[in-house]
mmCIF file of C-alpha atoms in Angstrom:
data_model
loop_
_atom_site.group_PDB
_atom_site.id
_atom_site.type_symbol
_atom_site.label_atom_id
_atom_site.label_comp_id
_atom_site.label_asym_id
_atom_site.label_seq_id
_atom_site.Cartn_x
_atom_site.Cartn_y
_atom_site.Cartn_z
ATOM 1 C CA MET C 8 69.704 -48.775 -98.652
ATOM 2 C CA SER C 9 72.730 -50.916 -98.064
ATOM 3 C CA VAL C 10 76.157 -49.411 -97.838
ATOM 4 C CA SER C 11 79.032 -51.474 -99.103
ATOM 5 C CA ARG C 12 82.051 -51.657 -96.881
ATOM 6 C CA PRO C 13 85.502 -51.344 -98.387
ATOM 7 C CA PRO C 14 87.414 -54.626 -98.320
ATOM 8 C CA GLU C 15 89.710 -55.097 -95.381
ATOM 9 C CA PRO C 16 93.387 -54.934 -96.234
ATOM 10 C CA ALA C 17 95.049 -58.273 -96.762
ATOM 11 C CA LEU C 18 97.047 -59.570 -93.862
ATOM 12 C CA SER C 19 100.776 -59.366 -94.140
ATOM 13 C CA PRO C 20 102.410 -62.621 -95.162
ATOM 14 C CA GLU C 21 103.346 -64.802 -92.227
ATOM 15 C CA PRO C 22 107.023 -64.782 -91.323
ATOM 16 C CA ALA C 23 108.837 -67.841 -92.604
ATOM 17 C CA ALA C 24 109.491 -69.156 -89.067
ATOM 18 C CA SER C 25 105.794 -69.183 -88.187
ATOM 19 C CA ARG C 26 104.982 -71.281 -91.292
ATOM 20 C CA GLN C 27 107.360 -74.062 -90.354
ATOM 21 C CA GLY C 28 105.803 -77.254 -89.169
ATOM 22 C CA PRO C 29 106.830 -79.550 -86.352
ATOM 23 C CA ASP C 30 109.066 -81.634 -88.649
ATOM 24 C CA VAL C 31 111.253 -78.800 -89.932
ATOM 25 C CA PRO C 32 114.903 -79.258 -88.818
ATOM 26 C CA THR C 33 115.983 -76.745 -86.164
ATOM 27 C CA LEU C 34 119.066 -76.092 -84.048
ATOM 28 C CA LEU C 35 119.204 -75.006 -80.408
ATOM 29 C CA VAL C 36 122.341 -72.890 -79.998
ATOM 30 C CA LYS C 37 123.392 -72.360 -76.364
ATOM 31 C CA ILE C 38 126.164 -69.972 -75.289
ATOM 32 C CA PHE C 39 127.613 -69.847 -71.746
ATOM 33 C CA GLY C 40 130.298 -67.719 -70.144
ATOM 34 C CA LYS C 41 131.325 -64.357 -68.747
ATOM 35 C CA ASP C 42 129.004 -61.610 -69.888
ATOM 36 C CA ARG C 43 130.286 -58.623 -71.841
ATOM 37 C CA PRO C 44 128.811 -56.195 -74.393
ATOM 38 C CA GLY C 45 128.361 -57.530 -77.907
ATOM 39 C CA ILE C 46 127.821 -61.261 -77.274
ATOM 40 C CA THR C 47 124.246 -61.350 -78.542
ATOM 41 C CA ALA C 48 125.059 -59.279 -81.616
ATOM 42 C CA GLY C 49 128.136 -61.395 -82.276
ATOM 43 C CA LEU C 50 126.248 -64.698 -82.153
ATOM 44 C CA PHE C 51 123.556 -63.584 -84.575
ATOM 45 C CA ASP C 52 126.082 -61.941 -86.868
ATOM 46 C CA THR C 53 127.808 -65.330 -87.011
ATOM 47 C CA LEU C 54 124.525 -67.149 -87.701
ATOM 48 C CA ALA C 55 123.515 -64.632 -90.375
ATOM 49 C CA ALA C 56 126.071 -66.096 -92.797
ATOM 50 C CA TYR C 57 123.968 -69.284 -92.912
ATOM 51 C CA SER C 58 120.590 -67.662 -93.738
ATOM 52 C CA VAL C 59 118.854 -69.138 -90.688
ATOM 53 C CA ASP C 60 115.559 -67.866 -89.321
ATOM 54 C CA VAL C 61 115.231 -67.053 -85.621
ATOM 55 C CA ILE C 62 112.381 -68.908 -83.946
ATOM 56 C CA ASP C 63 113.021 -68.209 -80.259
ATOM 57 C CA ILE C 64 115.565 -66.438 -78.027
ATOM 58 C CA GLU C 65 116.168 -66.550 -74.289
ATOM 59 C CA GLN C 66 118.952 -64.725 -72.456
ATOM 60 C CA VAL C 67 119.707 -64.614 -68.747
ATOM 61 C CA VAL C 68 122.572 -62.891 -66.936
ATOM 62 C CA THR C 69 123.228 -63.965 -63.348
ATOM 63 C CA ARG C 70 126.154 -62.579 -61.356
ATOM 64 C CA GLY C 71 127.943 -61.588 -64.529
ATOM 65 C CA ARG C 72 127.496 -64.953 -66.289
ATOM 66 C CA ILE C 73 125.419 -65.166 -69.453
ATOM 67 C CA VAL C 74 123.263 -68.010 -70.747
ATOM 68 C CA LEU C 75 122.065 -67.224 -74.269
ATOM 69 C CA CYS C 76 119.838 -69.680 -76.138
ATOM 70 C CA ALA C 77 118.749 -69.277 -79.757
ATOM 71 C CA LEU C 78 116.391 -71.660 -81.555
ATOM 72 C CA VAL C 79 116.984 -71.289 -85.309
ATOM 73 C CA THR C 80 116.166 -73.142 -88.499
ATOM 74 C CA ALA C 81 118.811 -75.380 -90.053
ATOM 75 C CA PRO C 82 121.142 -73.687 -92.613
ATOM 76 C CA THR C 83 119.585 -72.811 -95.958
ATOM 77 C CA ALA C 84 122.411 -70.923 -97.656
ATOM 78 C CA ASP C 85 123.610 -72.572 -100.861
ATOM 79 C CA GLY C 86 126.505 -74.898 -100.343
ATOM 80 C CA THR C 87 126.490 -74.715 -96.534
ATOM 81 C CA THR C 88 125.982 -77.529 -94.090
ATOM 82 C CA GLU C 89 125.020 -77.859 -90.453
ATOM 83 C CA GLY C 90 128.548 -79.030 -89.729
ATOM 84 C CA GLU C 91 129.999 -75.797 -91.095
ATOM 85 C CA LEU C 92 127.618 -73.756 -88.947
ATOM 86 C CA ARG C 93 128.628 -75.736 -85.879
ATOM 87 C CA ALA C 94 132.319 -75.240 -86.556
ATOM 88 C CA THR C 95 131.909 -71.508 -87.135
ATOM 89 C CA VAL C 96 129.856 -70.969 -83.952
ATOM 90 C CA HIS C 97 132.308 -72.958 -81.825
ATOM 91 C CA SER C 98 135.235 -71.016 -83.286
ATOM 92 C CA TRP C 99 133.523 -67.687 -82.561
ATOM 93 C CA ALA C 100 132.707 -68.762 -78.995
ATOM 94 C CA GLU C 101 136.260 -69.915 -78.287
ATOM 95 C CA SER C 102 137.623 -66.568 -79.512
ATOM 96 C CA LEU C 103 135.631 -64.917 -76.712
ATOM 97 C CA LYS C 104 136.421 -67.611 -74.116
ATOM 98 C CA LEU C 105 132.797 -68.747 -74.190
ATOM 99 C CA GLN C 106 131.322 -72.237 -74.330
ATOM 100 C CA ALA C 107 128.904 -73.300 -77.058
ATOM 101 C CA GLU C 108 126.517 -76.221 -77.344
ATOM 102 C CA ILE C 109 124.414 -76.949 -80.429
ATOM 103 C CA ILE C 110 121.570 -79.472 -80.322
ATOM 104 C CA SER C 111 119.782 -80.707 -83.440
ATOM 105 C CA GLY C 112 116.051 -81.283 -83.418
ATOM 106 C CA THR C 113 112.813 -80.510 -85.188
ATOM 107 C CA GLY C 114 110.174 -77.846 -84.848
ATOM 108 C CA ASP C 115 109.532 -75.179 -82.217
ATOM 109 C CA ASN C 116 108.900 -75.439 -78.466
ATOM 110 C CA ARG C 117 105.994 -77.650 -77.548
ATOM 111 C CA PRO C 118 102.814 -75.664 -76.831
ATOM 112 C CA ARG C 119 102.277 -74.696 -73.211
ATOM 113 C CA GLY C 120 99.463 -76.402 -71.376
ATOM 114 C CA VAL C 121 96.024 -74.887 -70.912
ATOM 115 C CA GLY C 122 95.798 -72.694 -67.837
ATOM 116 C CA ARG C 123 98.472 -70.087 -67.175
ATOM 117 C CA SER C 124 99.319 -68.348 -63.932
ATOM 118 C CA HIS C 125 101.938 -66.174 -62.294
ATOM 119 C CA VAL C 126 103.148 -67.502 -58.958
ATOM 120 C CA THR C 127 105.003 -64.873 -56.915
ATOM 121 C CA VAL C 128 107.084 -66.109 -53.992
ATOM 122 C CA LEU C 129 108.410 -63.761 -51.275
ATOM 123 C CA GLY C 130 111.076 -64.933 -48.871
ATOM 124 C CA HIS C 131 113.021 -63.207 -46.140
ATOM 125 C CA PRO C 132 115.272 -65.007 -46.960
ATOM 126 C CA LEU C 133 114.192 -67.308 -49.775
ATOM 127 C CA THR C 134 115.874 -70.629 -49.058
ATOM 128 C CA ALA C 135 116.672 -73.524 -51.376
ATOM 129 C CA GLU C 136 114.437 -75.730 -49.224
ATOM 130 C CA SER C 137 111.402 -73.466 -49.596
ATOM 131 C CA THR C 138 112.009 -73.015 -53.331
ATOM 132 C CA ALA C 139 112.154 -76.784 -53.777
ATOM 133 C CA ALA C 140 108.906 -77.208 -51.831
ATOM 134 C CA ILE C 141 107.047 -74.638 -53.931
ATOM 135 C CA ALA C 142 108.356 -76.090 -57.207
ATOM 136 C CA ALA C 143 107.389 -79.612 -56.150
ATOM 137 C CA ARG C 144 103.887 -78.514 -55.173
ATOM 138 C CA ILE C 145 103.418 -76.814 -58.558
ATOM 139 C CA THR C 146 104.442 -80.048 -60.263
ATOM 140 C CA SER C 147 102.050 -82.073 -58.103
ATOM 141 C CA THR C 148 99.109 -80.079 -59.497
ATOM 142 C CA GLY C 149 100.101 -80.959 -63.053
ATOM 143 C CA GLY C 150 101.648 -77.547 -63.634
ATOM 144 C CA ASN C 151 104.810 -76.898 -65.610
ATOM 145 C CA ILE C 152 107.227 -74.099 -64.712
ATOM 146 C CA ASP C 153 107.937 -72.306 -67.983
ATOM 147 C CA ARG C 154 110.066 -69.449 -66.684
ATOM 148 C CA ILE C 155 111.425 -68.026 -63.422
ATOM 149 C CA PHE C 156 112.283 -64.368 -62.984
ATOM 150 C CA ARG C 157 113.548 -62.371 -60.008
ATOM 151 C CA LEU C 158 111.412 -59.362 -59.142
ATOM 152 C CA ALA C 159 113.354 -58.023 -56.159
ATOM 153 C CA LYS C 160 116.366 -58.766 -53.989
ATOM 154 C CA TYR C 161 115.462 -56.410 -51.133
ATOM 155 C CA PRO C 162 113.848 -55.753 -48.717
ATOM 156 C CA VAL C 163 112.754 -59.312 -49.505
ATOM 157 C CA THR C 164 113.699 -61.754 -52.229
ATOM 158 C CA ALA C 165 110.818 -61.998 -54.684
ATOM 159 C CA VAL C 166 110.706 -64.384 -57.628
ATOM 160 C CA GLU C 167 107.987 -65.093 -60.142
ATOM 161 C CA PHE C 168 107.184 -68.483 -61.686
ATOM 162 C CA ALA C 169 105.308 -68.542 -64.991
ATOM 163 C CA VAL C 170 103.248 -71.728 -64.769
ATOM 164 C CA SER C 171 101.093 -73.491 -67.348
ATOM 165 C CA GLY C 172 99.072 -76.671 -67.435
ATOM 166 C CA THR C 173 96.896 -76.169 -64.377
ATOM 167 C CA GLY C 174 94.175 -73.823 -63.161
ATOM 168 C CA THR C 175 94.871 -70.689 -61.121
ATOM 169 C CA GLU C 176 92.452 -71.622 -58.347
ATOM 170 C CA GLU C 177 93.844 -75.144 -58.139
ATOM 171 C CA LEU C 178 97.365 -73.732 -57.827
ATOM 172 C CA ARG C 179 96.292 -71.226 -55.205
ATOM 173 C CA THR C 180 94.568 -73.907 -53.137
ATOM 174 C CA ALA C 181 97.596 -76.202 -53.307
ATOM 175 C CA LEU C 182 100.250 -73.574 -52.589
ATOM 176 C CA ALA C 183 98.597 -71.671 -49.720
ATOM 177 C CA PRO C 184 99.094 -74.350 -47.019
ATOM 178 C CA GLU C 185 102.524 -75.226 -48.386
ATOM 179 C CA ALA C 186 103.644 -71.595 -48.145
ATOM 180 C CA ALA C 187 102.301 -71.231 -44.607
ATOM 181 C CA GLY C 188 104.107 -74.367 -43.522
ATOM 182 C CA ILE C 189 107.523 -73.313 -44.834
ATOM 183 C CA GLY C 190 107.312 -69.633 -43.922
ATOM 184 C CA VAL C 191 107.169 -67.924 -47.318
ATOM 185 C CA ASP C 192 104.494 -65.767 -48.917
ATOM 186 C CA VAL C 193 102.948 -66.922 -52.196
ATOM 187 C CA ALA C 194 100.495 -65.165 -54.500
ATOM 188 C CA VAL C 195 98.856 -66.824 -57.518
ATOM 189 C CA VAL C 196 97.166 -64.717 -60.207
ATOM 190 C CA SER C 197 95.938 -65.528 -63.694
ATOM 191 C CA ALA C 198 98.186 -64.676 -66.617
ATOM 192 C CA GLY C 199 96.916 -62.586 -69.503
ATOM 193 C CA LEU C 200 96.134 -59.033 -70.492
ATOM 194 C CA SER C 201 94.048 -58.431 -67.371
ATOM 195 C CA ARG C 202 97.196 -58.328 -65.246
ATOM 196 C CA ARG C 203 98.271 -55.162 -67.026
ATOM 197 C CA ALA C 204 94.841 -53.518 -67.045
ATOM 198 C CA GLN C 205 93.880 -50.577 -64.859
ATOM 199 C CA ARG C 206 93.421 -51.517 -61.214
ATOM 200 C CA LEU C 207 91.794 -50.215 -58.082
ATOM 201 C CA VAL C 208 93.699 -50.884 -54.860
ATOM 202 C CA VAL C 209 91.809 -50.426 -51.584
ATOM 203 C CA MET C 210 93.522 -50.679 -48.203
ATOM 204 C CA ASP C 211 92.536 -50.923 -44.604
ATOM 205 C CA VAL C 212 94.160 -48.153 -42.556
ATOM 206 C CA ASP C 213 94.941 -49.222 -38.990
ATOM 207 C CA SER C 214 97.889 -51.674 -38.867
ATOM 208 C CA THR C 215 97.938 -51.754 -42.683
ATOM 209 C CA LEU C 216 98.508 -48.334 -44.254
ATOM 210 C CA ILE C 217 99.659 -47.047 -40.876
ATOM 211 C CA GLN C 218 101.431 -48.787 -38.008
ATOM 212 C CA ASP C 219 98.968 -47.587 -35.386
ATOM 213 C CA GLU C 220 95.420 -48.239 -34.222
ATOM 214 C CA VAL C 221 93.920 -44.753 -34.367
ATOM 215 C CA ILE C 222 91.411 -45.306 -31.600
ATOM 216 C CA GLU C 223 94.282 -46.281 -29.290
ATOM 217 C CA LEU C 224 96.011 -42.993 -30.100
ATOM 218 C CA PHE C 225 92.849 -41.158 -29.035
ATOM 219 C CA ALA C 226 92.533 -43.408 -25.984
ATOM 220 C CA ALA C 227 96.066 -42.535 -24.877
ATOM 221 C CA HIS C 228 94.953 -38.917 -24.548
ATOM 222 C CA ALA C 229 91.882 -40.039 -22.580
ATOM 223 C CA GLY C 230 93.885 -42.243 -20.210
ATOM 224 C CA CYS C 231 92.164 -45.488 -21.232
ATOM 225 C CA GLU C 232 94.606 -46.898 -23.790
ATOM 226 C CA ALA C 233 95.019 -50.346 -22.217
ATOM 227 C CA GLU C 234 91.290 -50.917 -21.959
ATOM 228 C CA VAL C 235 90.674 -49.861 -25.548
ATOM 229 C CA ALA C 236 93.611 -51.887 -26.872
ATOM 230 C CA GLU C 237 92.250 -55.071 -25.322
ATOM 231 C CA VAL C 238 88.841 -54.602 -26.939
ATOM 232 C CA THR C 239 90.467 -53.732 -30.298
ATOM 233 C CA GLU C 240 92.559 -56.882 -30.282
ATOM 234 C CA ARG C 241 89.550 -59.085 -29.534
ATOM 235 C CA ALA C 242 87.565 -57.427 -32.332
ATOM 236 C CA MET C 243 90.390 -57.890 -34.869
ATOM 237 C CA ARG C 244 90.588 -61.585 -33.985
ATOM 238 C CA GLY C 245 86.872 -61.860 -34.715
ATOM 239 C CA GLU C 246 85.923 -62.581 -31.099
ATOM 240 C CA LEU C 247 83.655 -59.532 -30.772
ATOM 241 C CA ASP C 248 81.055 -57.924 -33.012
ATOM 242 C CA PHE C 249 82.822 -54.947 -34.572
ATOM 243 C CA GLU C 250 79.978 -52.448 -34.278
ATOM 244 C CA GLN C 251 79.387 -53.197 -30.614
ATOM 245 C CA SER C 252 83.088 -53.011 -29.834
ATOM 246 C CA LEU C 253 83.376 -49.711 -31.738
ATOM 247 C CA HIS C 254 80.591 -48.074 -29.728
ATOM 248 C CA ALA C 255 82.079 -49.382 -26.462
ATOM 249 C CA ARG C 256 85.537 -47.996 -27.273
ATOM 250 C CA VAL C 257 84.344 -44.652 -28.600
ATOM 251 C CA ALA C 258 82.235 -44.139 -25.479
ATOM 252 C CA LEU C 259 85.471 -44.044 -23.453
ATOM 253 C CA LEU C 260 86.562 -40.956 -25.433
ATOM 254 C CA ALA C 261 83.643 -38.807 -24.261
ATOM 255 C CA GLY C 262 84.729 -35.383 -23.074
ATOM 256 C CA LEU C 263 88.041 -35.211 -24.972
ATOM 257 C CA ASP C 264 88.738 -31.780 -26.430
ATOM 258 C CA ALA C 265 88.436 -31.754 -30.230
ATOM 259 C CA SER C 266 91.934 -30.270 -30.470
ATOM 260 C CA VAL C 267 93.191 -33.803 -29.799
ATOM 261 C CA VAL C 268 92.479 -34.592 -33.474
ATOM 262 C CA ASP C 269 95.485 -32.560 -34.621
ATOM 263 C CA LYS C 270 97.683 -34.263 -32.032
ATOM 264 C CA VAL C 271 96.572 -37.714 -33.190
ATOM 265 C CA ARG C 272 97.171 -36.835 -36.834
ATOM 266 C CA SER C 273 100.750 -35.853 -35.982
ATOM 267 C CA GLU C 274 101.280 -39.147 -34.139
ATOM 268 C CA VAL C 275 100.195 -41.381 -37.016
ATOM 269 C CA ARG C 276 103.093 -43.409 -38.454
ATOM 270 C CA LEU C 277 102.894 -44.703 -42.007
ATOM 271 C CA THR C 278 103.864 -48.332 -42.552
ATOM 272 C CA PRO C 279 107.304 -48.681 -44.191
ATOM 273 C CA GLY C 280 106.836 -48.724 -47.952
ATOM 274 C CA ALA C 281 103.396 -47.075 -47.856
ATOM 275 C CA ARG C 282 104.429 -43.961 -49.776
ATOM 276 C CA THR C 283 106.349 -46.055 -52.326
ATOM 277 C CA LEU C 284 103.361 -48.335 -52.871
ATOM 278 C CA ILE C 285 100.920 -45.489 -53.421
ATOM 279 C CA ARG C 286 103.313 -43.421 -55.543
ATOM 280 C CA THR C 287 104.078 -46.387 -57.814
ATOM 281 C CA LEU C 288 100.447 -47.434 -58.144
ATOM 282 C CA LYS C 289 99.495 -43.908 -59.189
ATOM 283 C CA ARG C 290 102.290 -43.901 -61.786
ATOM 284 C CA LEU C 291 100.870 -47.130 -63.164
ATOM 285 C CA GLY C 292 97.512 -45.432 -63.623
ATOM 286 C CA CYS C 293 95.861 -47.258 -60.740
ATOM 287 C CA GLN C 294 93.349 -45.653 -58.417
ATOM 288 C CA VAL C 295 93.938 -46.028 -54.690
ATOM 289 C CA GLY C 296 91.575 -45.795 -51.761
ATOM 290 C CA VAL C 297 91.237 -46.563 -48.073
ATOM 291 C CA VAL C 298 88.365 -47.886 -45.982
ATOM 292 C CA SER C 299 88.635 -47.841 -42.228
ATOM 293 C CA GLY C 300 86.798 -48.800 -39.096
ATOM 294 C CA GLY C 301 88.646 -45.775 -37.709
ATOM 295 C CA PHE C 302 87.703 -42.178 -38.206
ATOM 296 C CA THR C 303 87.344 -39.631 -41.004
ATOM 297 C CA GLN C 304 89.171 -37.142 -38.801
ATOM 298 C CA VAL C 305 92.322 -39.118 -39.709
ATOM 299 C CA THR C 306 91.492 -40.740 -43.073
ATOM 300 C CA ASP C 307 90.561 -37.404 -44.678
ATOM 301 C CA ASP C 308 93.979 -36.077 -43.691
ATOM 302 C CA LEU C 309 95.671 -39.187 -45.121
ATOM 303 C CA LYS C 310 93.718 -38.834 -48.364
ATOM 304 C CA GLU C 311 94.977 -35.286 -48.822
ATOM 305 C CA ARG C 312 98.574 -36.018 -47.789
ATOM 306 C CA LEU C 313 98.966 -39.151 -49.926
ATOM 307 C CA GLY C 314 96.862 -38.147 -52.932
ATOM 308 C CA LEU C 315 94.348 -40.955 -52.513
ATOM 309 C CA ASP C 316 91.339 -41.216 -54.810
ATOM 310 C CA PHE C 317 88.893 -42.600 -52.234
ATOM 311 C CA ALA C 318 88.552 -42.631 -48.463
ATOM 312 C CA SER C 319 85.744 -43.682 -46.157
ATOM 313 C CA ALA C 320 85.571 -44.250 -42.398
ATOM 314 C CA ASN C 321 83.439 -43.626 -39.332
ATOM 315 C CA THR C 322 83.098 -40.096 -37.984
ATOM 316 C CA LEU C 323 83.557 -39.078 -34.359
ATOM 317 C CA GLU C 324 80.770 -36.794 -33.221
ATOM 318 C CA VAL C 325 81.912 -33.418 -31.912
ATOM 319 C CA VAL C 326 79.597 -31.029 -30.019
ATOM 320 C CA ASP C 327 80.728 -27.727 -28.559
ATOM 321 C CA GLY C 328 84.370 -28.555 -29.200
ATOM 322 C CA LYS C 329 84.241 -31.898 -27.345
ATOM 323 C CA LEU C 330 84.027 -35.537 -28.425
ATOM 324 C CA THR C 331 80.638 -36.898 -27.381
ATOM 325 C CA GLY C 332 81.695 -40.547 -27.247
ATOM 326 C CA ARG C 333 79.491 -41.360 -30.239
ATOM 327 C CA VAL C 334 79.922 -41.806 -33.983
ATOM 328 C CA THR C 335 77.649 -40.385 -36.667
ATOM 329 C CA GLY C 336 76.334 -41.888 -39.886
ATOM 330 C CA ASP C 337 76.566 -45.456 -41.151
ATOM 331 C CA ILE C 338 79.098 -47.681 -39.453
ATOM 332 C CA VAL C 339 82.004 -48.879 -41.611
ATOM 333 C CA ASP C 340 82.197 -52.472 -40.434
ATOM 334 C CA ARG C 341 83.093 -55.768 -42.097
ATOM 335 C CA ALA C 342 80.147 -55.720 -44.510
ATOM 336 C CA GLY C 343 80.531 -51.969 -44.996
ATOM 337 C CA LYS C 344 84.110 -52.335 -46.228
ATOM 338 C CA ALA C 345 83.053 -54.803 -48.926
ATOM 339 C CA ARG C 346 80.181 -52.513 -49.891
ATOM 340 C CA LEU C 347 82.539 -49.547 -50.186
ATOM 341 C CA LEU C 348 84.958 -51.554 -52.323
ATOM 342 C CA ARG C 349 82.136 -52.250 -54.768
ATOM 343 C CA SER C 350 81.124 -48.596 -54.703
ATOM 344 C CA PHE C 351 84.676 -47.364 -55.327
ATOM 345 C CA ALA C 352 85.087 -49.859 -58.179
ATOM 346 C CA ALA C 353 81.855 -48.718 -59.824
ATOM 347 C CA GLU C 354 82.887 -45.065 -59.534
ATOM 348 C CA ALA C 355 86.368 -45.810 -60.866
ATOM 349 C CA GLY C 356 85.000 -47.866 -63.754
ATOM 350 C CA VAL C 357 87.086 -50.875 -62.735
ATOM 351 C CA PRO C 358 85.602 -54.406 -62.667
ATOM 352 C CA LEU C 359 85.845 -56.192 -59.336
ATOM 353 C CA ALA C 360 88.152 -58.756 -60.943
ATOM 354 C CA GLN C 361 90.701 -55.941 -61.338
ATOM 355 C CA THR C 362 90.543 -54.802 -57.717
ATOM 356 C CA VAL C 363 93.078 -55.492 -54.986
ATOM 357 C CA ALA C 364 92.187 -55.286 -51.293
ATOM 358 C CA ILE C 365 94.735 -55.215 -48.471
ATOM 359 C CA GLY C 366 93.938 -55.665 -44.794
ATOM 360 C CA ASP C 367 94.912 -57.328 -41.531
ATOM 361 C CA GLY C 368 91.824 -57.844 -39.375
ATOM 362 C CA ALA C 369 88.706 -59.973 -39.295
ATOM 363 C CA ASN C 370 86.609 -56.961 -40.304
ATOM 364 C CA ASP C 371 88.567 -56.881 -43.599
ATOM 365 C CA LEU C 372 87.586 -60.429 -44.612
ATOM 366 C CA ASP C 373 84.521 -59.579 -46.707
ATOM 367 C CA MET C 374 86.495 -56.926 -48.569
ATOM 368 C CA LEU C 375 89.423 -59.282 -49.192
ATOM 369 C CA ASN C 376 87.112 -61.984 -50.523
ATOM 370 C CA THR C 377 85.176 -59.531 -52.711
ATOM 371 C CA ALA C 378 88.303 -58.205 -54.454
ATOM 372 C CA GLY C 379 89.948 -59.883 -57.404
ATOM 373 C CA LEU C 380 93.033 -60.272 -55.226
ATOM 374 C CA GLY C 381 92.791 -60.136 -51.434
ATOM 375 C CA VAL C 382 96.082 -59.629 -49.590
ATOM 376 C CA ALA C 383 96.355 -60.348 -45.864
ATOM 377 C CA PHE C 384 99.082 -58.000 -44.631
ATOM 378 C CA ASN C 385 100.749 -59.155 -41.397
ATOM 379 C CA ALA C 386 97.315 -60.401 -40.554
ATOM 380 C CA LYS C 387 95.671 -62.408 -37.813
ATOM 381 C CA PRO C 388 95.613 -66.201 -38.455
ATOM 382 C CA VAL C 389 91.905 -66.250 -39.339
ATOM 383 C CA VAL C 390 92.557 -63.637 -42.033
ATOM 384 C CA ARG C 391 95.676 -65.306 -43.449
ATOM 385 C CA GLU C 392 93.762 -68.552 -43.853
ATOM 386 C CA ALA C 393 90.852 -66.937 -45.705
ATOM 387 C CA ALA C 394 92.638 -64.424 -47.968
ATOM 388 C CA HIS C 395 93.893 -65.172 -51.483
ATOM 389 C CA THR C 396 97.458 -64.500 -50.377
ATOM 390 C CA ALA C 397 99.392 -63.252 -47.369
ATOM 391 C CA VAL C 398 102.363 -60.944 -46.905
ATOM 392 C CA ASN C 399 104.158 -61.365 -43.599
ATOM 393 C CA VAL C 400 106.995 -58.853 -43.896
ATOM 394 C CA PRO C 401 106.710 -55.286 -42.551
ATOM 395 C CA PHE C 402 107.048 -53.540 -45.928
ATOM 396 C CA LEU C 403 103.812 -52.495 -47.621
ATOM 397 C CA ASP C 404 105.442 -51.915 -51.009
ATOM 398 C CA THR C 405 106.111 -55.664 -51.344
ATOM 399 C CA VAL C 406 102.506 -55.831 -52.561
ATOM 400 C CA LEU C 407 103.865 -54.386 -55.832
ATOM 401 C CA TYR C 408 105.721 -57.632 -56.481
ATOM 402 C CA LEU C 409 102.441 -59.524 -56.367
ATOM 403 C CA LEU C 410 101.347 -57.338 -59.284
ATOM 404 C CA GLY C 411 104.477 -58.178 -61.293
ATOM 405 C CA VAL C 412 106.279 -54.869 -60.657
ATOM 406 C CA THR C 413 110.026 -55.263 -60.117
ATOM 407 C CA ARG C 414 112.166 -53.386 -57.622
ATOM 408 C CA GLU C 415 114.280 -52.038 -60.478
ATOM 409 C CA GLU C 416 111.186 -50.553 -62.118
ATOM 410 C CA VAL C 417 110.195 -48.846 -58.863
ATOM 411 C CA GLU C 418 113.661 -47.380 -58.380
ATOM 412 C CA ALA C 419 113.954 -46.299 -61.991
ATOM 413 C CA ALA C 420 110.643 -44.452 -61.687
ATOM 414 C CA ASP C 421 111.912 -42.753 -58.552
ATOM 415 C CA GLY C 422 115.114 -41.716 -60.315
ATOM 416 C CA LEU C 423 117.290 -43.825 -58.022
ATOM 417 C CA VAL C 424 118.958 -45.684 -60.913
ATOM 418 C CA GLU C 425 119.861 -44.661 -64.415
#
């Protein structure tokens, strides 16, 4: 037995502006001058007398100066002419000590090219020279810069370029060496709805979420800090197998009293911006986790303190109140971090394309390359070269700018601005 479906409601009629073809006469009205309340309303109140339709609007205010652009259809009111509209707009602008420019043409903006990306540039400072270099490199790929928007002015200057006409991967490949050469950080991500979808952000711990190397904190209490630090550095540069280096370093901790765990926890220093990053991500509905070649004795504490959704690390074996110099369970190494990222993503119900991984060492590389966006944070050269993007300033919350979050939005959420 077939069941008839009720007819779908008819679509609303298209607005007049969207029905206009490329040959319809249009006017680009541009207003410049000192910003004050009421300019936008005043311009469109003036235009309303001529029965024009609004096709596009752009407004920017920089250091108290406004640039307002309105693309409208030519006058349609009975008995009115384009010349009368021009005279009226100029008269209104002059009354407010503003400048006006009106350009005749036809149709709407030309369609943007296939392939759209967001290019985020971080500078400390952002110089004219570096901005010119990035813009030129975008152009060399066939890309067109459609819009530029400032995301933050401190602790770094962050701007975002909306680019069309070229592929995201092509842009990323072209901009990475350029950015490294001029000393700025650049991230390239695809435009579209996916940028605003739920995300999973997974971080390394040592020298990423925190400023310390946890095993070195333990080693300081065992009197072998220098020896452990040397092995750690070689492992992070990729010169030593991580698992072998881990066992060698942990063996030096044998005999330490287990009470040292509480002392180490109290010595851990979060990276500047870590709390802001996590707090903001959680407000955005993201899930946040950590994976570490360090130890659960510290990561479990961080998970509770920071409200993390996931945490995984190695576990120091303790027998009769003493560290044995061994670890228990599966080793969280380079491959293990990537495996855990996949596991966290599956549990969170987030596709890998919507994951972000942040790390600094060679043992983070598989995780960074597995994630939709891999961020090398103050990383070793081998990691910076392999990751999707790099951040080389000591503020972890700058990662938010790579996701399109502005500093003003962060502060507003924290109640720091009205």
